[in-house]
Amino acid sequence: MERKGSRRENECEEKISNSESSELDKDYKTTLITLNVGGYLYITQKQTLTKYPDSFLEGIINGRIMCPFDADGHYFIDRDGLLFRHILNFLRNGELLLPEGFRENQLLAQEAEFFQLKVLSEAVKSRWEKEQLASRETTFLEITDSHDRSQGLRIFCNAPEFIAKIKSRIVLVSKSRLDGFPEEFSVSSNIIQFKYFIKSENGTRLVLKEDNTFVCTLETLKFEAIMTALKCGFRLLTSLDCSRGSIVHSDALHFIK
């Protein structure tokens, strides 16, 4: 009798345990939501989508907003499926984190407004405004002789990355210390200043060739800068000193995209 009673108790406990486990599995499954956004499927948790009250996604999940279903029974939202990853990441992280070089701020701001995420919309617009302001600010690079400021070149551009590219190239070839190249120079945020330039019959010489083996004149440096700019999609507005009659003879160049 004791064995039968013990067996029945074990069976009851096992049934209760299985029932509780089944309920937990059911509850866990209901917290996972699959969204079809413009043909892209996203699986996330209910608590993620309902993080911001009164948002479009919170309204769908809690039944305030009617949403159609696709053929597989997933919520279907007719919006940009690729950009939705940034919406979802914002809901997960609570902050705007975008990949380097992201250029679709205006579209993302529109998506944020559609999903009624005011905090995200403001964050995107703030980022967009900062980028526009930075693009309008002209940066420059000055390559000069510390004893004679007239010997050198100034490059102006509204894209800091272009200035950085030219600057890093000149610093690289300067450090290589090729035969006859000036070894002593200083570098600040916008100025590369040589202790002296090497003089020759052809004028001041600088190195800017890809293989680091060609010593060129300052005029050649200007052509290299212009060609690099054109390849990167920039336009040469004008030389800033047109009084000399030629870009080659100008001591400053101005690029814009």
PDB file of C-alpha atoms in Angstrom:
ATOM      1  CA  MET A   1       0.000   0.000   0.000  1.00  0.00           C
ATOM      2  CA  GLU A   2       2.811   2.353   0.837  1.00  0.00           C
ATOM      3  CA  ARG A   3       4.530   1.570  -2.481  1.00  0.00           C
ATOM      4  CA  LYS A   4       1.322   2.238  -4.455  1.00  0.00           C
ATOM      5  CA  GLY A   5       0.735   5.474  -2.561  1.00  0.00           C
ATOM      6  CA  SER A   6       4.308   6.568  -3.186  1.00  0.00           C
ATOM      7  CA  ARG A   7       4.013   5.741  -6.886  1.00  0.00           C
ATOM      8  CA  ARG A   8       0.792   7.740  -7.212  1.00  0.00           C
ATOM      9  CA  GLU A   9       2.384  10.706  -5.473  1.00  0.00           C
ATOM     10  CA  ASN A  10       5.350  10.582  -7.850  1.00  0.00           C
ATOM     11  CA  GLU A  11       3.028  10.397 -10.869  1.00  0.00           C
ATOM     12  CA  CYS A  12       1.038  13.390  -9.612  1.00  0.00           C
ATOM     13  CA  GLU A  13       4.212  15.387  -9.006  1.00  0.00           C
ATOM     14  CA  GLU A  14       5.478  14.503 -12.474  1.00  0.00           C
ATOM     15  CA  LYS A  15       2.190  15.608 -14.074  1.00  0.00           C
ATOM     16  CA  ILE A  16       2.261  18.882 -12.157  1.00  0.00           C
ATOM     17  CA  SER A  17       5.903  19.413 -13.154  1.00  0.00           C
ATOM     18  CA  ASN A  18       5.147  18.694 -16.818  1.00  0.00           C
ATOM     19  CA  SER A  19       2.126  20.974 -16.679  1.00  0.00           C
ATOM     20  CA  GLU A  20       4.151  23.809 -15.183  1.00  0.00           C
ATOM     21  CA  SER A  21       6.925  23.269 -17.761  1.00  0.00           C
ATOM     22  CA  SER A  22       4.369  23.318 -20.556  1.00  0.00           C
ATOM     23  CA  GLU A  23       2.907  26.577 -19.250  1.00  0.00           C
ATOM     24  CA  LEU A  24       6.370  28.112 -19.014  1.00  0.00           C
ATOM     25  CA  ASP A  25       7.152  27.059 -22.585  1.00  0.00           C
ATOM     26  CA  LYS A  26       3.825  28.510 -23.710  1.00  0.00           C
ATOM     27  CA  ASP A  27       4.479  31.791 -21.906  1.00  0.00           C
ATOM     28  CA  TYR A  28       8.016  31.966 -23.326  1.00  0.00           C
ATOM     29  CA  LYS A  29       6.770  31.397 -26.867  1.00  0.00           C
ATOM     30  CA  THR A  30       4.151  34.120 -26.545  1.00  0.00           C
ATOM     31  CA  THR A  31       6.877  36.607 -25.585  1.00  0.00           C
ATOM     32  CA  LEU A  32       8.606  36.014 -28.954  1.00  0.00           C
ATOM     33  CA  ILE A  33       7.168  38.119 -31.758  1.00  0.00           C
ATOM     34  CA  THR A  34       7.930  37.748 -35.474  1.00  0.00           C
ATOM     35  CA  LEU A  35       7.515  40.843 -37.615  1.00  0.00           C
ATOM     36  CA  ASN A  36       7.509  40.979 -41.391  1.00  0.00           C
ATOM     37  CA  VAL A  37       8.762  44.463 -42.231  1.00  0.00           C
ATOM     38  CA  GLY A  38       8.794  45.083 -45.966  1.00  0.00           C
ATOM     39  CA  GLY A  39       9.614  41.417 -46.634  1.00  0.00           C
ATOM     40  CA  TYR A  40      12.308  41.119 -43.928  1.00  0.00           C
ATOM     41  CA  LEU A  41      11.574  38.898 -40.933  1.00  0.00           C
ATOM     42  CA  TYR A  42      12.609  40.030 -37.459  1.00  0.00           C
ATOM     43  CA  ILE A  43      12.183  37.961 -34.292  1.00  0.00           C
ATOM     44  CA  THR A  44      12.301  39.774 -30.983  1.00  0.00           C
ATOM     45  CA  GLN A  45      10.726  39.803 -27.555  1.00  0.00           C
ATOM     46  CA  LYS A  46       7.405  41.351 -26.667  1.00  0.00           C
ATOM     47  CA  GLN A  47       9.046  43.490 -23.970  1.00  0.00           C
ATOM     48  CA  THR A  48      11.381  45.001 -26.600  1.00  0.00           C
ATOM     49  CA  LEU A  49       8.537  46.092 -28.863  1.00  0.00           C
ATOM     50  CA  THR A  50       6.520  47.534 -25.974  1.00  0.00           C
ATOM     51  CA  LYS A  51       9.427  49.433 -24.421  1.00  0.00           C
ATOM     52  CA  TYR A  52       8.045  52.850 -25.404  1.00  0.00           C
ATOM     53  CA  PRO A  53       4.361  53.392 -24.487  1.00  0.00           C
ATOM     54  CA  ASP A  54       2.170  54.967 -27.165  1.00  0.00           C
ATOM     55  CA  SER A  55       4.574  53.917 -29.928  1.00  0.00           C
ATOM     56  CA  PHE A  56       3.262  52.244 -33.082  1.00  0.00           C
ATOM     57  CA  LEU A  57       4.795  48.871 -32.189  1.00  0.00           C
ATOM     58  CA  GLU A  58       3.495  48.969 -28.617  1.00  0.00           C
ATOM     59  CA  GLY A  59       0.041  49.729 -30.020  1.00  0.00           C
ATOM     60  CA  ILE A  60       0.171  46.709 -32.321  1.00  0.00           C
ATOM     61  CA  ILE A  61       1.301  44.282 -29.627  1.00  0.00           C
ATOM     62  CA  ASN A  62      -1.264  45.493 -27.100  1.00  0.00           C
ATOM     63  CA  GLY A  63      -4.095  45.590 -29.637  1.00  0.00           C
ATOM     64  CA  ARG A  64      -4.597  49.365 -29.818  1.00  0.00           C
ATOM     65  CA  ILE A  65      -3.573  49.459 -33.480  1.00  0.00           C
ATOM     66  CA  MET A  66      -4.856  47.041 -36.110  1.00  0.00           C
ATOM     67  CA  CYS A  67      -2.110  45.396 -38.167  1.00  0.00           C
ATOM     68  CA  PRO A  68      -2.462  42.936 -41.088  1.00  0.00           C
ATOM     69  CA  PHE A  69      -0.831  39.510 -41.064  1.00  0.00           C
ATOM     70  CA  ASP A  70       1.188  37.835 -43.791  1.00  0.00           C
ATOM     71  CA  ALA A  71       0.525  34.323 -45.140  1.00  0.00           C
ATOM     72  CA  ASP A  72       2.467  32.771 -42.249  1.00  0.00           C
ATOM     73  CA  GLY A  73       0.576  34.661 -39.586  1.00  0.00           C
ATOM     74  CA  HIS A  74       3.288  37.225 -38.822  1.00  0.00           C
ATOM     75  CA  TYR A  75       2.559  40.889 -38.282  1.00  0.00           C
ATOM     76  CA  PHE A  76       3.123  42.684 -41.592  1.00  0.00           C
ATOM     77  CA  ILE A  77       4.365  46.290 -41.615  1.00  0.00           C
ATOM     78  CA  ASP A  78       4.798  47.920 -45.013  1.00  0.00           C
ATOM     79  CA  ARG A  79       7.956  49.908 -44.239  1.00  0.00           C
ATOM     80  CA  ASP A  80      11.681  49.806 -45.101  1.00  0.00           C
ATOM     81  CA  GLY A  81      12.833  46.375 -43.980  1.00  0.00           C
ATOM     82  CA  LEU A  82      16.551  47.174 -44.062  1.00  0.00           C
ATOM     83  CA  LEU A  83      16.249  50.338 -41.976  1.00  0.00           C
ATOM     84  CA  PHE A  84      14.081  48.551 -39.416  1.00  0.00           C
ATOM     85  CA  ARG A  85      17.203  46.905 -37.973  1.00  0.00           C
ATOM     86  CA  HIS A  86      18.210  50.340 -36.650  1.00  0.00           C
ATOM     87  CA  ILE A  87      14.736  50.841 -35.161  1.00  0.00           C
ATOM     88  CA  LEU A  88      14.982  47.481 -33.419  1.00  0.00           C
ATOM     89  CA  ASN A  89      18.525  48.105 -32.202  1.00  0.00           C
ATOM     90  CA  PHE A  90      17.364  51.390 -30.691  1.00  0.00           C
ATOM     91  CA  LEU A  91      14.588  49.577 -28.833  1.00  0.00           C
ATOM     92  CA  ARG A  92      17.089  47.019 -27.565  1.00  0.00           C
ATOM     93  CA  ASN A  93      19.874  49.397 -26.569  1.00  0.00           C
ATOM     94  CA  GLY A  94      17.997  52.563 -25.694  1.00  0.00           C
ATOM     95  CA  GLU A  95      20.386  54.684 -27.752  1.00  0.00           C
ATOM     96  CA  LEU A  96      21.132  55.471 -31.384  1.00  0.00           C
ATOM     97  CA  LEU A  97      24.011  53.338 -32.660  1.00  0.00           C
ATOM     98  CA  LEU A  98      24.657  53.494 -36.402  1.00  0.00           C
ATOM     99  CA  PRO A  99      27.437  51.969 -38.516  1.00  0.00           C
ATOM    100  CA  GLU A 100      30.336  54.130 -39.655  1.00  0.00           C
ATOM    101  CA  GLY A 101      29.555  55.965 -42.864  1.00  0.00           C
ATOM    102  CA  PHE A 102      25.766  55.769 -42.427  1.00  0.00           C
ATOM    103  CA  ARG A 103      24.182  58.263 -44.824  1.00  0.00           C
ATOM    104  CA  GLU A 104      20.429  57.601 -44.630  1.00  0.00           C
ATOM    105  CA  ASN A 105      19.612  59.948 -41.752  1.00  0.00           C
ATOM    106  CA  GLN A 106      16.620  61.513 -43.487  1.00  0.00           C
ATOM    107  CA  LEU A 107      15.037  58.150 -44.277  1.00  0.00           C
ATOM    108  CA  LEU A 108      15.681  56.852 -40.758  1.00  0.00           C
ATOM    109  CA  ALA A 109      14.123  60.002 -39.280  1.00  0.00           C
ATOM    110  CA  GLN A 110      10.999  59.334 -41.351  1.00  0.00           C
ATOM    111  CA  GLU A 111      10.886  55.735 -40.140  1.00  0.00           C
ATOM    112  CA  ALA A 112      11.256  56.869 -36.527  1.00  0.00           C
ATOM    113  CA  GLU A 113       8.323  59.259 -36.977  1.00  0.00           C
ATOM    114  CA  PHE A 114       6.179  56.528 -38.509  1.00  0.00           C
ATOM    115  CA  PHE A 115       6.867  54.198 -35.581  1.00  0.00           C
ATOM    116  CA  GLN A 116       6.069  57.113 -33.246  1.00  0.00           C
ATOM    117  CA  LEU A 117       9.429  56.980 -31.490  1.00  0.00           C
ATOM    118  CA  LYS A 118       9.975  60.639 -30.676  1.00  0.00           C
ATOM    119  CA  VAL A 119      13.252  60.063 -28.803  1.00  0.00           C
ATOM    120  CA  LEU A 120      14.758  58.231 -31.765  1.00  0.00           C
ATOM    121  CA  SER A 121      13.484  60.807 -34.245  1.00  0.00           C
ATOM    122  CA  GLU A 122      15.117  63.626 -32.282  1.00  0.00           C
ATOM    123  CA  ALA A 123      18.385  61.674 -31.966  1.00  0.00           C
ATOM    124  CA  VAL A 124      18.529  61.055 -35.731  1.00  0.00           C
ATOM    125  CA  LYS A 125      17.747  64.686 -36.560  1.00  0.00           C
ATOM    126  CA  SER A 126      20.417  65.884 -34.122  1.00  0.00           C
ATOM    127  CA  ARG A 127      22.971  63.576 -35.746  1.00  0.00           C
ATOM    128  CA  TRP A 128      21.929  64.750 -39.190  1.00  0.00           C
ATOM    129  CA  GLU A 129      22.275  68.433 -38.252  1.00  0.00           C
ATOM    130  CA  LYS A 130      25.753  67.850 -36.814  1.00  0.00           C
ATOM    131  CA  GLU A 131      26.875  66.111 -40.005  1.00  0.00           C
ATOM    132  CA  GLN A 132      25.511  68.918 -42.176  1.00  0.00           C
ATOM    133  CA  LEU A 133      27.266  71.514 -40.031  1.00  0.00           C
ATOM    134  CA  ALA A 134      30.528  69.584 -40.215  1.00  0.00           C
ATOM    135  CA  SER A 135      30.233  69.297 -44.005  1.00  0.00           C
ATOM    136  CA  ARG A 136      29.911  73.065 -44.314  1.00  0.00           C
ATOM    137  CA  GLU A 137      32.981  73.765 -42.208  1.00  0.00           C
ATOM    138  CA  THR A 138      36.074  74.167 -44.348  1.00  0.00           C
ATOM    139  CA  THR A 139      39.181  72.429 -43.121  1.00  0.00           C
ATOM    140  CA  PHE A 140      42.644  73.002 -44.449  1.00  0.00           C
ATOM    141  CA  LEU A 141      46.136  71.577 -44.632  1.00  0.00           C
ATOM    142  CA  GLU A 142      49.199  73.761 -44.880  1.00  0.00           C
ATOM    143  CA  ILE A 143      52.548  72.385 -46.047  1.00  0.00           C
ATOM    144  CA  THR A 144      55.146  75.000 -45.346  1.00  0.00           C
ATOM    145  CA  ASP A 145      58.781  75.915 -44.773  1.00  0.00           C
ATOM    146  CA  SER A 146      59.301  77.142 -41.200  1.00  0.00           C
ATOM    147  CA  HIS A 147      61.768  79.789 -42.446  1.00  0.00           C
ATOM    148  CA  ASP A 148      59.857  80.859 -45.532  1.00  0.00           C
ATOM    149  CA  ARG A 149      56.056  80.657 -45.411  1.00  0.00           C
ATOM    150  CA  SER A 150      55.863  81.546 -49.090  1.00  0.00           C
ATOM    151  CA  GLN A 151      57.387  78.160 -49.863  1.00  0.00           C
ATOM    152  CA  GLY A 152      54.552  75.650 -49.584  1.00  0.00           C
ATOM    153  CA  LEU A 153      50.978  74.776 -50.369  1.00  0.00           C
ATOM    154  CA  ARG A 154      47.599  75.236 -48.685  1.00  0.00           C
ATOM    155  CA  ILE A 155      44.748  72.825 -49.424  1.00  0.00           C
ATOM    156  CA  PHE A 156      41.203  73.758 -48.390  1.00  0.00           C
ATOM    157  CA  CYS A 157      38.295  71.308 -48.397  1.00  0.00           C
ATOM    158  CA  ASN A 158      34.894  70.877 -46.707  1.00  0.00           C
ATOM    159  CA  ALA A 159      35.578  67.176 -46.084  1.00  0.00           C
ATOM    160  CA  PRO A 160      37.939  66.473 -43.158  1.00  0.00           C
ATOM    161  CA  GLU A 161      38.545  62.895 -44.336  1.00  0.00           C
ATOM    162  CA  PHE A 162      40.062  64.158 -47.592  1.00  0.00           C
ATOM    163  CA  ILE A 163      42.418  66.490 -45.740  1.00  0.00           C
ATOM    164  CA  ALA A 164      43.359  63.616 -43.443  1.00  0.00           C
ATOM    165  CA  LYS A 165      44.125  61.391 -46.445  1.00  0.00           C
ATOM    166  CA  ILE A 166      46.491  63.921 -48.052  1.00  0.00           C
ATOM    167  CA  LYS A 167      48.088  64.679 -44.694  1.00  0.00           C
ATOM    168  CA  SER A 168      48.756  61.047 -43.799  1.00  0.00           C
ATOM    169  CA  ARG A 169      50.281  60.461 -47.218  1.00  0.00           C
ATOM    170  CA  ILE A 170      52.756  63.322 -46.880  1.00  0.00           C
ATOM    171  CA  VAL A 171      53.681  62.327 -43.330  1.00  0.00           C
ATOM    172  CA  LEU A 172      54.227  58.741 -44.470  1.00  0.00           C
ATOM    173  CA  VAL A 173      56.598  59.651 -47.263  1.00  0.00           C
ATOM    174  CA  SER A 174      58.356  62.202 -45.068  1.00  0.00           C
ATOM    175  CA  LYS A 175      59.116  59.568 -42.461  1.00  0.00           C
ATOM    176  CA  SER A 176      60.557  57.310 -45.133  1.00  0.00           C
ATOM    177  CA  ARG A 177      63.496  59.755 -45.363  1.00  0.00           C
ATOM    178  CA  LEU A 178      64.326  59.115 -48.957  1.00  0.00           C
ATOM    179  CA  ASP A 179      67.608  60.335 -50.360  1.00  0.00           C
ATOM    180  CA  GLY A 180      67.659  64.117 -50.380  1.00  0.00           C
ATOM    181  CA  PHE A 181      64.331  64.489 -48.577  1.00  0.00           C
ATOM    182  CA  PRO A 182      64.144  66.767 -45.518  1.00  0.00           C
ATOM    183  CA  GLU A 183      64.223  64.685 -42.360  1.00  0.00           C
ATOM    184  CA  GLU A 184      63.204  67.266 -39.801  1.00  0.00           C
ATOM    185  CA  PHE A 185      59.550  68.279 -39.757  1.00  0.00           C
ATOM    186  CA  SER A 186      56.727  68.877 -37.267  1.00  0.00           C
ATOM    187  CA  VAL A 187      53.050  68.005 -37.600  1.00  0.00           C
ATOM    188  CA  SER A 188      50.120  69.754 -35.931  1.00  0.00           C
ATOM    189  CA  SER A 189      46.388  69.346 -36.533  1.00  0.00           C
ATOM    190  CA  ASN A 190      46.441  71.345 -39.770  1.00  0.00           C
ATOM    191  CA  ILE A 191      50.064  72.117 -40.546  1.00  0.00           C
ATOM    192  CA  ILE A 192      53.026  70.097 -41.746  1.00  0.00           C
ATOM    193  CA  GLN A 193      56.039  72.308 -41.226  1.00  0.00           C
ATOM    194  CA  PHE A 194      59.454  71.364 -42.535  1.00  0.00           C
ATOM    195  CA  LYS A 195      62.571  72.827 -41.015  1.00  0.00           C
ATOM    196  CA  TYR A 196      63.608  73.511 -44.569  1.00  0.00           C
ATOM    197  CA  PHE A 197      62.655  72.543 -48.102  1.00  0.00           C
ATOM    198  CA  ILE A 198      65.230  71.112 -50.441  1.00  0.00           C
ATOM    199  CA  LYS A 199      65.878  73.505 -53.284  1.00  0.00           C
ATOM    200  CA  SER A 200      66.763  72.470 -56.803  1.00  0.00           C
ATOM    201  CA  GLU A 201      66.766  73.988 -60.252  1.00  0.00           C
ATOM    202  CA  ASN A 202      63.172  72.798 -60.646  1.00  0.00           C
ATOM    203  CA  GLY A 203      62.074  74.363 -57.358  1.00  0.00           C
ATOM    204  CA  THR A 204      60.929  72.814 -54.093  1.00  0.00           C
ATOM    205  CA  ARG A 205      60.750  69.023 -54.038  1.00  0.00           C
ATOM    206  CA  LEU A 206      58.243  66.848 -52.228  1.00  0.00           C
ATOM    207  CA  VAL A 207      57.333  63.152 -52.371  1.00  0.00           C
ATOM    208  CA  LEU A 208      53.785  61.976 -53.025  1.00  0.00           C
ATOM    209  CA  LYS A 209      53.995  58.913 -55.254  1.00  0.00           C
ATOM    210  CA  GLU A 210      52.326  55.651 -54.242  1.00  0.00           C
ATOM    211  CA  ASP A 211      55.562  53.651 -54.352  1.00  0.00           C
ATOM    212  CA  ASN A 212      57.469  56.226 -52.252  1.00  0.00           C
ATOM    213  CA  THR A 213      60.261  56.349 -54.803  1.00  0.00           C
ATOM    214  CA  PHE A 214      59.621  59.545 -56.700  1.00  0.00           C
ATOM    215  CA  VAL A 215      60.802  62.934 -55.527  1.00  0.00           C
ATOM    216  CA  CYS A 216      58.581  65.553 -57.124  1.00  0.00           C
ATOM    217  CA  THR A 217      58.314  69.284 -57.285  1.00  0.00           C
ATOM    218  CA  LEU A 218      55.773  71.270 -55.329  1.00  0.00           C
ATOM    219  CA  GLU A 219      53.888  71.771 -58.587  1.00  0.00           C
ATOM    220  CA  THR A 220      53.603  68.019 -59.001  1.00  0.00           C
ATOM    221  CA  LEU A 221      52.219  67.823 -55.485  1.00  0.00           C
ATOM    222  CA  LYS A 222      49.435  70.192 -56.563  1.00  0.00           C
ATOM    223  CA  PHE A 223      48.562  67.968 -59.502  1.00  0.00           C
ATOM    224  CA  GLU A 224      48.590  64.897 -57.236  1.00  0.00           C
ATOM    225  CA  ALA A 225      46.219  66.622 -54.811  1.00  0.00           C
ATOM    226  CA  ILE A 226      43.886  67.625 -57.656  1.00  0.00           C
ATOM    227  CA  MET A 227      43.831  64.122 -59.171  1.00  0.00           C
ATOM    228  CA  THR A 228      43.203  62.536 -55.761  1.00  0.00           C
ATOM    229  CA  ALA A 229      40.347  64.971 -55.148  1.00  0.00           C
ATOM    230  CA  LEU A 230      38.725  64.260 -58.523  1.00  0.00           C
ATOM    231  CA  LYS A 231      38.941  60.508 -57.941  1.00  0.00           C
ATOM    232  CA  CYS A 232      37.175  61.009 -54.597  1.00  0.00           C
ATOM    233  CA  GLY A 233      34.359  62.982 -56.249  1.00  0.00           C
ATOM    234  CA  PHE A 234      35.453  66.517 -55.304  1.00  0.00           C
ATOM    235  CA  ARG A 235      35.472  69.595 -57.515  1.00  0.00           C
ATOM    236  CA  LEU A 236      38.191  72.215 -57.689  1.00  0.00           C
ATOM    237  CA  LEU A 237      36.324  75.461 -57.090  1.00  0.00           C
ATOM    238  CA  THR A 238      39.245  77.721 -57.895  1.00  0.00           C
ATOM    239  CA  SER A 239      42.735  78.393 -56.767  1.00  0.00           C
ATOM    240  CA  LEU A 240      42.521  80.836 -53.868  1.00  0.00           C
ATOM    241  CA  ASP A 241      45.267  82.942 -55.364  1.00  0.00           C
ATOM    242  CA  CYS A 242      44.394  83.498 -59.004  1.00  0.00           C
ATOM    243  CA  SER A 243      46.686  86.491 -59.353  1.00  0.00           C
ATOM    244  CA  ARG A 244      49.477  84.238 -60.548  1.00  0.00           C
ATOM    245  CA  GLY A 245      47.407  83.196 -63.539  1.00  0.00           C
ATOM    246  CA  SER A 246      47.665  79.399 -63.199  1.00  0.00           C
ATOM    247  CA  ILE A 247      46.723  76.661 -60.791  1.00  0.00           C
ATOM    248  CA  VAL A 248      50.264  75.376 -61.046  1.00  0.00           C
ATOM    249  CA  HIS A 249      51.609  78.689 -59.820  1.00  0.00           C
ATOM    250  CA  SER A 250      48.949  79.157 -57.135  1.00  0.00           C
ATOM    251  CA  ASP A 251      49.872  78.500 -53.521  1.00  0.00           C
ATOM    252  CA  ALA A 252      46.379  77.338 -52.480  1.00  0.00           C
ATOM    253  CA  LEU A 253      43.690  74.958 -53.748  1.00  0.00           C
ATOM    254  CA  HIS A 254      40.023  74.769 -52.710  1.00  0.00           C
ATOM    255  CA  PHE A 255      37.970  71.569 -53.116  1.00  0.00           C
ATOM    256  CA  ILE A 256      34.291  70.912 -52.428  1.00  0.00           C
ATOM    257  CA  LYS A 257      31.933  67.952 -52.890  1.00  0.00           C
TER     258      LYS A 257
END
